[in-house]
mmCIF file of C-alpha atoms in Angstrom:
data_model
loop_
_atom_site.group_PDB
_atom_site.id
_atom_site.type_symbol
_atom_site.label_atom_id
_atom_site.label_comp_id
_atom_site.label_asym_id
_atom_site.label_seq_id
_atom_site.Cartn_x
_atom_site.Cartn_y
_atom_site.Cartn_z
ATOM 1 C CA MET A 1049 161.865 104.035 18.307
ATOM 2 C CA THR A 1050 159.327 102.765 15.825
ATOM 3 C CA GLN A 1051 155.837 103.710 16.918
ATOM 4 C CA MET A 1052 152.997 101.344 17.645
ATOM 5 C CA LYS A 1053 150.164 101.243 15.167
ATOM 6 C CA SER A 1054 147.362 103.401 16.474
ATOM 7 C CA GLY A 1055 144.856 100.575 16.521
ATOM 8 C CA HIS A 1056 146.895 98.289 18.836
ATOM 9 C CA PRO A 1057 146.224 97.020 22.344
ATOM 10 C CA MET A 1058 144.418 99.491 24.502
ATOM 11 C CA LEU A 1059 140.948 99.238 22.960
ATOM 12 C CA ALA A 1060 141.439 95.519 22.388
ATOM 13 C CA VAL A 1061 142.432 95.073 26.015
ATOM 14 C CA GLN A 1062 139.368 96.978 27.171
ATOM 15 C CA ARG A 1063 137.102 94.858 25.009
ATOM 16 C CA ARG A 1064 138.688 91.646 26.276
ATOM 17 C CA GLY A 1065 138.404 92.827 29.854
ATOM 18 C CA LEU A 1066 134.630 93.066 29.415
ATOM 19 C CA MET A 1067 134.245 89.509 28.148
ATOM 20 C CA ALA A 1068 132.385 86.959 30.232
ATOM 21 C CA LEU A 1069 134.503 84.594 32.269
ATOM 22 C CA THR A 1070 135.242 81.214 30.781
ATOM 23 C CA GLY A 1071 134.402 77.901 32.374
ATOM 24 C CA ALA A 1072 137.855 77.554 33.936
ATOM 25 C CA ALA A 1073 137.664 80.926 35.647
ATOM 26 C CA LEU A 1074 134.144 80.193 36.855
ATOM 27 C CA MET A 1075 135.049 76.881 38.476
ATOM 28 C CA ALA A 1076 133.700 76.558 41.974
ATOM 29 C CA PRO A 1077 136.355 76.285 44.697
ATOM 30 C CA ALA A 1078 135.154 72.774 45.556
ATOM 31 C CA VAL A 1079 135.820 71.595 41.997
ATOM 32 C CA LEU A 1080 139.255 73.188 42.010
ATOM 33 C CA ARG A 1081 140.101 71.568 45.340
ATOM 34 C CA ALA A 1082 139.108 68.214 43.903
ATOM 35 C CA GLN A 1083 141.375 68.733 40.890
ATOM 36 C CA THR A 1084 144.386 69.546 43.056
ATOM 37 C CA GLY A 1085 143.692 66.778 45.521
ATOM 38 C CA GLY A 1086 143.088 69.368 48.192
ATOM 39 C CA SER A 1087 146.866 69.649 48.654
ATOM 40 C CA TRP A 1088 147.484 73.076 47.153
ATOM 41 C CA PRO A 1089 148.131 75.452 48.697
ATOM 42 C CA SER A 1090 149.224 73.899 51.968
ATOM 43 C CA ARG A 1091 151.629 76.675 52.985
ATOM 44 C CA PRO A 1092 152.180 80.406 52.313
ATOM 45 C CA ILE A 1093 152.662 81.596 48.745
ATOM 46 C CA THR A 1094 155.324 84.138 47.783
ATOM 47 C CA LEU A 1095 154.458 86.681 45.136
ATOM 48 C CA ILE A 1096 157.467 88.575 43.832
ATOM 49 C CA VAL A 1097 157.182 92.223 42.780
ATOM 50 C CA PRO A 1098 160.262 92.801 40.575
ATOM 51 C CA PHE A 1099 160.356 96.522 41.367
ATOM 52 C CA GLY A 1100 161.003 98.541 44.504
ATOM 53 C CA PRO A 1101 158.304 99.732 46.926
ATOM 54 C CA GLY A 1102 155.977 102.577 46.060
ATOM 55 C CA GLY A 1103 155.383 101.965 42.368
ATOM 56 C CA GLY A 1104 152.315 100.787 40.506
ATOM 57 C CA THR A 1105 153.250 97.101 40.646
ATOM 58 C CA ASP A 1106 153.843 97.260 44.386
ATOM 59 C CA ILE A 1107 150.567 99.096 45.041
ATOM 60 C CA THR A 1108 148.606 96.688 42.832
ATOM 61 C CA MET A 1109 150.029 93.558 44.424
ATOM 62 C CA ARG A 1110 149.562 94.756 47.998
ATOM 63 C CA LEU A 1111 145.972 95.572 47.090
ATOM 64 C CA LEU A 1112 145.350 92.076 45.715
ATOM 65 C CA ALA A 1113 147.364 89.993 48.201
ATOM 66 C CA PRO A 1114 144.914 90.065 51.175
ATOM 67 C CA LYS A 1115 142.025 89.003 48.944
ATOM 68 C CA LEU A 1116 144.099 86.249 47.336
ATOM 69 C CA SER A 1117 145.040 85.024 50.811
ATOM 70 C CA GLU A 1118 141.356 84.852 51.710
ATOM 71 C CA LEU A 1119 140.387 83.059 48.492
ATOM 72 C CA LEU A 1120 143.247 80.548 48.574
ATOM 73 C CA GLY A 1121 143.204 79.880 52.309
ATOM 74 C CA GLN A 1122 146.922 80.615 52.711
ATOM 75 C CA ASN A 1123 148.909 83.778 53.240
ATOM 76 C CA VAL A 1124 150.132 85.424 50.043
ATOM 77 C CA ILE A 1125 153.377 87.163 50.975
ATOM 78 C CA VAL A 1126 154.505 90.072 48.781
ATOM 79 C CA GLU A 1127 158.270 90.355 48.371
ATOM 80 C CA ASN A 1128 159.990 93.176 46.474
ATOM 81 C CA LYS A 1129 162.965 91.994 44.450
ATOM 82 C CA PRO A 1130 164.032 94.921 42.246
ATOM 83 C CA GLY A 1131 166.950 95.033 39.876
ATOM 84 C CA ALA A 1132 167.883 95.185 36.189
ATOM 85 C CA GLY A 1133 164.614 96.842 35.208
ATOM 86 C CA SER A 1134 162.531 93.956 36.678
ATOM 87 C CA VAL A 1135 164.659 91.176 35.137
ATOM 88 C CA LEU A 1136 166.157 90.061 38.465
ATOM 89 C CA GLY A 1137 162.846 89.302 40.185
ATOM 90 C CA THR A 1138 161.257 87.820 37.079
ATOM 91 C CA ASP A 1139 164.225 85.517 36.491
ATOM 92 C CA PHE A 1140 164.054 84.412 40.136
ATOM 93 C CA VAL A 1141 160.540 83.095 39.511
ATOM 94 C CA ALA A 1142 161.390 81.634 36.096
ATOM 95 C CA LYS A 1143 163.994 79.474 37.853
ATOM 96 C CA ALA A 1144 161.829 78.601 40.873
ATOM 97 C CA ARG A 1145 160.373 75.137 41.457
ATOM 98 C CA PRO A 1146 157.026 74.805 39.641
ATOM 99 C CA ASP A 1147 155.192 73.806 42.796
ATOM 100 C CA GLY A 1148 152.742 76.706 43.022
ATOM 101 C CA TYR A 1149 154.428 78.596 45.852
ATOM 102 C CA THR A 1150 156.344 81.238 43.891
ATOM 103 C CA PHE A 1151 154.753 83.689 41.453
ATOM 104 C CA VAL A 1152 155.672 87.080 40.006
ATOM 105 C CA LEU A 1153 153.700 90.162 39.033
ATOM 106 C CA ALA A 1154 155.416 90.658 35.689
ATOM 107 C CA THR A 1155 154.820 93.501 33.264
ATOM 108 C CA LEU A 1156 155.284 94.450 29.646
ATOM 109 C CA SER A 1157 158.816 95.570 30.546
ATOM 110 C CA SER A 1158 159.556 92.132 32.056
ATOM 111 C CA THR A 1159 158.409 90.333 28.926
ATOM 112 C CA GLY A 1160 158.139 91.929 25.477
ATOM 113 C CA VAL A 1161 160.436 94.856 26.217
ATOM 114 C CA ALA A 1162 163.054 92.772 28.061
ATOM 115 C CA ALA A 1163 163.168 90.237 25.221
ATOM 116 C CA GLY A 1164 164.159 92.996 22.803
ATOM 117 C CA LEU A 1165 166.394 94.977 25.147
ATOM 118 C CA TYR A 1166 168.666 92.388 26.764
ATOM 119 C CA ARG A 1167 171.201 90.612 24.605
ATOM 120 C CA ASN A 1168 171.482 87.840 27.174
ATOM 121 C CA LEU A 1169 168.106 87.770 28.878
ATOM 122 C CA PRO A 1170 168.338 84.870 31.354
ATOM 123 C CA TYR A 1171 164.806 83.660 30.659
ATOM 124 C CA ASP A 1172 162.422 83.356 27.740
ATOM 125 C CA PRO A 1173 159.210 85.206 28.694
ATOM 126 C CA VAL A 1174 157.070 82.780 26.698
ATOM 127 C CA LYS A 1175 158.834 79.452 27.321
ATOM 128 C CA ASP A 1176 160.164 79.914 30.872
ATOM 129 C CA LEU A 1177 157.107 81.478 32.499
ATOM 130 C CA THR A 1178 153.552 80.209 32.900
ATOM 131 C CA ALA A 1179 151.020 82.954 32.191
ATOM 132 C CA ILE A 1180 148.310 82.844 34.863
ATOM 133 C CA ALA A 1181 146.145 85.962 34.602
ATOM 134 C CA PRO A 1182 146.441 89.665 33.773
ATOM 135 C CA THR A 1183 145.531 92.190 36.454
ATOM 136 C CA ASN A 1184 145.365 95.695 34.991
ATOM 137 C CA PHE A 1185 146.187 97.924 32.019
ATOM 138 C CA ILE A 1186 148.584 100.814 32.623
ATOM 139 C CA PRO A 1187 148.389 104.086 30.682
ATOM 140 C CA ILE A 1188 151.546 106.193 30.890
ATOM 141 C CA CYS A 1189 151.689 109.983 31.142
ATOM 142 C CA HIS A 1190 154.538 112.468 30.747
ATOM 143 C CA SER A 1191 155.215 114.980 33.514
ATOM 144 C CA VAL A 1192 157.697 117.705 34.441
ATOM 145 C CA VAL A 1193 158.620 119.186 37.807
ATOM 146 C CA THR A 1194 157.734 122.777 38.594
ATOM 147 C CA LYS A 1195 160.680 123.415 40.938
ATOM 148 C CA GLY A 1196 163.192 125.479 38.985
ATOM 149 C CA LEU A 1197 161.387 124.850 35.705
ATOM 150 C CA VAL A 1198 158.732 126.882 33.898
ATOM 151 C CA VAL A 1199 156.855 124.915 31.229
ATOM 152 C CA ARG A 1200 153.691 126.343 29.683
ATOM 153 C CA ASP A 1201 152.657 123.318 27.629
ATOM 154 C CA THR A 1202 154.036 120.419 25.596
ATOM 155 C CA ALA A 1203 155.154 122.627 22.687
ATOM 156 C CA ASP A 1204 157.093 124.855 25.089
ATOM 157 C CA TRP A 1205 158.680 121.812 26.763
ATOM 158 C CA ILE A 1206 159.727 120.315 23.434
ATOM 159 C CA ALA A 1207 161.311 123.631 22.460
ATOM 160 C CA GLN A 1208 163.281 123.762 25.721
ATOM 161 C CA LEU A 1209 164.490 120.172 25.335
ATOM 162 C CA LYS A 1210 165.622 120.712 21.743
ATOM 163 C CA ALA A 1211 167.386 123.978 22.585
ATOM 164 C CA ASN A 1212 169.299 122.450 25.514
ATOM 165 C CA PRO A 1213 170.715 119.000 24.638
ATOM 166 C CA ASN A 1214 171.384 116.904 27.759
ATOM 167 C CA LYS A 1215 170.633 119.794 30.115
ATOM 168 C CA TYR A 1216 167.674 117.956 31.609
ATOM 169 C CA SER A 1217 167.456 114.523 33.223
ATOM 170 C CA TYR A 1218 164.682 111.978 33.550
ATOM 171 C CA GLY A 1219 164.246 109.077 35.931
ATOM 172 C CA SER A 1220 162.856 105.580 35.696
ATOM 173 C CA SER A 1221 162.601 102.386 37.722
ATOM 174 C CA GLY A 1222 165.505 100.911 35.774
ATOM 175 C CA ILE A 1223 167.035 100.418 32.352
ATOM 176 C CA GLY A 1224 164.431 98.885 30.093
ATOM 177 C CA SER A 1225 161.513 99.747 32.348
ATOM 178 C CA THR A 1226 158.334 101.125 30.812
ATOM 179 C CA GLY A 1227 159.123 104.602 32.119
ATOM 180 C CA HIS A 1228 162.617 104.505 30.610
ATOM 181 C CA LEU A 1229 161.454 103.473 27.159
ATOM 182 C CA ALA A 1230 158.472 105.821 27.199
ATOM 183 C CA SER A 1231 160.695 108.844 27.880
ATOM 184 C CA ALA A 1232 163.419 107.667 25.500
ATOM 185 C CA ASN A 1233 160.836 107.129 22.779
ATOM 186 C CA PHE A 1234 159.408 110.614 23.358
ATOM 187 C CA LEU A 1235 162.865 112.175 23.078
ATOM 188 C CA GLN A 1236 163.652 110.241 19.928
ATOM 189 C CA ARG A 1237 160.373 111.281 18.363
ATOM 190 C CA ILE A 1238 160.959 114.996 18.957
ATOM 191 C CA GLY A 1239 164.669 114.870 18.134
ATOM 192 C CA ALA A 1240 165.983 115.875 21.555
ATOM 193 C CA GLU A 1241 168.507 114.496 24.053
ATOM 194 C CA ALA A 1242 168.325 114.206 27.842
ATOM 195 C CA VAL A 1243 170.120 112.195 30.511
ATOM 196 C CA HIS A 1244 168.539 108.985 31.796
ATOM 197 C CA VAL A 1245 168.996 108.285 35.500
ATOM 198 C CA PRO A 1246 167.826 104.770 36.504
ATOM 199 C CA TYR A 1247 166.683 104.104 40.059
ATOM 200 C CA ARG A 1248 165.574 100.999 41.947
ATOM 201 C CA GLY A 1249 161.908 101.887 42.141
ATOM 202 C CA ALA A 1250 159.298 104.600 41.719
ATOM 203 C CA GLY A 1251 159.775 105.785 45.297
ATOM 204 C CA GLN A 1252 163.361 106.807 44.546
ATOM 205 C CA VAL A 1253 162.318 108.396 41.254
ATOM 206 C CA PHE A 1254 159.798 110.668 42.944
ATOM 207 C CA THR A 1255 162.245 111.606 45.680
ATOM 208 C CA ALA A 1256 164.666 112.706 42.944
ATOM 209 C CA LEU A 1257 161.963 114.581 41.063
ATOM 210 C CA LEU A 1258 160.744 116.530 44.071
ATOM 211 C CA SER A 1259 164.300 117.447 45.092
ATOM 212 C CA GLY A 1260 165.051 118.769 41.604
ATOM 213 C CA GLU A 1261 167.695 116.111 40.940
ATOM 214 C CA ILE A 1262 165.830 115.179 37.751
ATOM 215 C CA GLN A 1263 163.284 117.194 35.794
ATOM 216 C CA PHE A 1264 160.811 114.811 34.147
ATOM 217 C CA ASN A 1265 159.554 111.252 33.894
ATOM 218 C CA SER A 1266 156.903 108.981 32.440
ATOM 219 C CA ASP A 1267 154.701 107.015 34.828
ATOM 220 C CA ILE A 1268 151.132 106.076 35.701
ATOM 221 C CA PRO A 1269 148.519 108.817 36.244
ATOM 222 C CA SER A 1270 147.733 107.913 39.864
ATOM 223 C CA LEU A 1271 151.340 108.481 40.944
ATOM 224 C CA MET A 1272 151.381 111.883 39.245
ATOM 225 C CA LEU A 1273 147.988 113.093 40.415
ATOM 226 C CA PRO A 1274 148.852 114.124 44.018
ATOM 227 C CA TYR A 1275 151.873 116.118 42.840
ATOM 228 C CA ASN A 1276 149.807 117.809 40.138
ATOM 229 C CA ARG A 1277 147.244 118.818 42.743
ATOM 230 C CA ASP A 1278 149.803 120.389 45.062
ATOM 231 C CA GLY A 1279 151.647 122.078 42.206
ATOM 232 C CA GLN A 1280 154.938 120.186 42.471
ATOM 233 C CA MET A 1281 154.547 118.572 39.065
ATOM 234 C CA LYS A 1282 152.737 119.234 35.814
ATOM 235 C CA THR A 1283 151.466 116.393 33.645
ATOM 236 C CA LEU A 1284 151.586 117.442 30.006
ATOM 237 C CA PHE A 1285 149.864 114.530 28.269
ATOM 238 C CA VAL A 1286 148.826 110.893 28.556
ATOM 239 C CA ALA A 1287 150.252 108.617 25.862
ATOM 240 C CA THR A 1288 147.170 106.524 25.067
ATOM 241 C CA ASP A 1289 144.217 106.842 22.712
ATOM 242 C CA GLU A 1290 141.907 108.209 25.381
ATOM 243 C CA ARG A 1291 142.328 110.633 28.265
ATOM 244 C CA SER A 1292 142.781 109.197 31.729
ATOM 245 C CA SER A 1293 139.602 108.924 33.773
ATOM 246 C CA ILE A 1294 141.406 110.390 36.789
ATOM 247 C CA MET A 1295 143.068 113.205 34.819
ATOM 248 C CA PRO A 1296 140.327 114.225 32.399
ATOM 249 C CA ASP A 1297 141.819 117.684 31.843
ATOM 250 C CA VAL A 1298 145.157 116.276 30.644
ATOM 251 C CA PRO A 1299 145.209 115.896 26.835
ATOM 252 C CA THR A 1300 146.342 112.824 24.931
ATOM 253 C CA ALA A 1301 149.611 112.753 23.003
ATOM 254 C CA ALA A 1302 147.682 113.110 19.745
ATOM 255 C CA GLU A 1303 145.943 116.199 21.071
ATOM 256 C CA VAL A 1304 149.279 117.922 21.771
ATOM 257 C CA GLY A 1305 150.737 117.178 18.358
ATOM 258 C CA LEU A 1306 152.240 113.716 18.875
ATOM 259 C CA PRO A 1307 149.916 111.429 16.880
ATOM 260 C CA GLY A 1308 150.867 107.770 16.970
ATOM 261 C CA TYR A 1309 153.040 108.120 20.066
ATOM 262 C CA LYS A 1310 151.896 105.640 22.704
ATOM 263 C CA ALA A 1311 153.262 104.402 25.995
ATOM 264 C CA TYR A 1312 151.535 101.819 28.129
ATOM 265 C CA SER A 1313 152.105 98.705 30.161
ATOM 266 C CA TRP A 1314 150.122 95.932 31.783
ATOM 267 C CA TYR A 1315 150.582 93.750 34.843
ATOM 268 C CA GLY A 1316 149.936 90.054 35.172
ATOM 269 C CA ILE A 1317 150.593 87.054 37.396
ATOM 270 C CA PHE A 1318 153.083 84.446 36.171
ATOM 271 C CA GLY A 1319 154.634 81.304 37.606
ATOM 272 C CA PRO A 1320 157.598 79.222 36.468
ATOM 273 C CA ALA A 1321 157.202 76.968 33.446
ATOM 274 C CA GLY A 1322 155.768 73.544 34.125
ATOM 275 C CA LEU A 1323 153.139 74.520 36.690
ATOM 276 C CA PRO A 1324 150.435 71.820 36.965
ATOM 277 C CA LYS A 1325 147.282 72.846 35.141
ATOM 278 C CA PRO A 1326 144.991 72.562 38.221
ATOM 279 C CA ILE A 1327 147.209 75.022 40.097
ATOM 280 C CA VAL A 1328 147.263 77.381 37.113
ATOM 281 C CA GLU A 1329 143.480 77.301 36.844
ATOM 282 C CA ARG A 1330 142.864 77.758 40.543
ATOM 283 C CA MET A 1331 145.296 80.668 40.787
ATOM 284 C CA ALA A 1332 143.781 82.267 37.689
ATOM 285 C CA ALA A 1333 140.284 81.918 39.150
ATOM 286 C CA ALA A 1334 141.463 83.471 42.422
ATOM 287 C CA VAL A 1335 143.056 86.440 40.628
ATOM 288 C CA ASP A 1336 139.915 87.055 38.592
ATOM 289 C CA ALA A 1337 137.722 86.748 41.692
ATOM 290 C CA ALA A 1338 139.962 89.206 43.554
ATOM 291 C CA LEU A 1339 139.635 91.668 40.683
ATOM 292 C CA GLY A 1340 135.881 91.214 40.959
ATOM 293 C CA ASP A 1341 135.911 92.542 44.510
ATOM 294 C CA ALA A 1342 134.145 95.912 44.494
ATOM 295 C CA THR A 1343 136.707 97.628 46.725
ATOM 296 C CA ILE A 1344 139.662 96.417 44.658
ATOM 297 C CA GLY A 1345 137.981 97.274 41.381
ATOM 298 C CA ARG A 1346 137.137 100.770 42.613
ATOM 299 C CA ARG A 1347 140.707 101.339 43.818
ATOM 300 C CA LEU A 1348 142.195 100.262 40.472
ATOM 301 C CA GLU A 1349 139.821 102.603 38.661
ATOM 302 C CA GLU A 1350 140.804 105.413 41.039
ATOM 303 C CA MET A 1351 144.423 104.703 40.111
ATOM 304 C CA GLY A 1352 143.522 105.064 36.440
ATOM 305 C CA THR A 1353 144.670 101.500 35.763
ATOM 306 C CA PRO A 1354 141.569 99.566 34.673
ATOM 307 C CA MET A 1355 141.412 95.872 35.484
ATOM 308 C CA MET A 1356 141.789 93.205 32.831
ATOM 309 C CA ARG A 1357 139.254 90.465 33.452
ATOM 310 C CA GLY A 1358 137.802 87.612 31.429
ATOM 311 C CA TYR A 1359 141.043 85.927 30.358
ATOM 312 C CA THR A 1360 141.678 82.211 30.583
ATOM 313 C CA PRO A 1361 145.344 81.291 31.173
ATOM 314 C CA GLU A 1362 145.503 80.187 27.537
ATOM 315 C CA ARG A 1363 144.180 83.495 26.270
ATOM 316 C CA PHE A 1364 146.554 85.446 28.497
ATOM 317 C CA ALA A 1365 149.489 83.331 27.283
ATOM 318 C CA GLN A 1366 148.575 84.221 23.691
ATOM 319 C CA TYR A 1367 148.265 87.892 24.616
ATOM 320 C CA VAL A 1368 151.765 87.804 26.136
ATOM 321 C CA LYS A 1369 153.186 86.115 23.042
ATOM 322 C CA ASP A 1370 151.558 88.750 20.826
ATOM 323 C CA GLU A 1371 153.071 91.523 22.963
ATOM 324 C CA VAL A 1372 156.515 89.927 22.747
ATOM 325 C CA ASP A 1373 156.165 89.673 18.964
ATOM 326 C CA LEU A 1374 155.123 93.344 18.804
ATOM 327 C CA TRP A 1375 157.687 94.877 21.162
ATOM 328 C CA VAL A 1376 160.893 92.988 20.343
ATOM 329 C CA PRO A 1377 161.241 94.651 16.908
ATOM 330 C CA ILE A 1378 160.169 98.033 18.332
ATOM 331 C CA VAL A 1379 162.864 97.932 21.023
ATOM 332 C CA LYS A 1380 165.525 96.660 18.627
ATOM 333 C CA ALA A 1381 164.654 99.395 16.139
ATOM 334 C CA SER A 1382 165.238 101.954 18.880
ATOM 335 C CA GLY A 1383 168.870 100.862 19.194
ATOM 336 C CA ALA A 1384 168.536 100.409 22.955
ATOM 337 C CA SER A 1385 170.277 97.343 24.341
ATOM 338 C CA VAL A 1386 171.720 95.952 27.553
ATOM 339 C CA ASN A 1387 174.434 93.296 27.729
#
């Protein structure tokens, strides 16, 4: 797979996340209520997580949902709808009524990656979804199990992979998911082959890892950390420009001899196309306010997935478009595709 240019996204995302909120995001609730006629929301809101329970998206959304319920005055109900590497749940929202009662926590894999991977993607991530607000940036790290496997460091692991084509297996939350492409990209870069085993969520992936059914994967640092501490897994590197704040002893890809190799994602709230602007702005303000909660912010930092604040819906929509434009050619160059 063609590699990202080293100067892309992460530092830009961090800079944007530190920007002051715009006027729309700073609107007082009373002003927003006036704009929507006080009619929205008048019943519970469903927020789809297009992955199974236990993964980063699920954890993030269940962290935000209670605060969003408080801010919006209606219950925000989290519903997992996994399938097709997040396409199933995302498409469900793309085809929902644009009435402000159905949203999705979409990701890079649901948007830019999916647009390049699926020959017949049932939705256009730019035209068929309304970008509301980003939530957090997701660095990806590469880890191996310790059960039945002795790996000294990245160089040793690369040597084992190259000497044993298709002996080892790796898991992901589905074909086209960030974890899938991150591992596939790593293998392509080093010139090795391994078997991909897709699951319906991170929970299943980790069950397979700990049982020895698969030997490695690529996922967020917070999910790896407990298993590193108890010795069941060993994280070899993090595939971003900087080390993870929660795994400071784990080197970056560049530090282990893989310069230019990057793997990351981001999460964000989207609704179907055609959402009324007052609803978009009120939801965006609520998401940003929830991220501003000290407890939520601290938890996201502890997960090693820093929040992305300071975006207007318009700015986030442009960010999504830029990511689609970046990742479609990368995925197509990799040769990966799904009918």
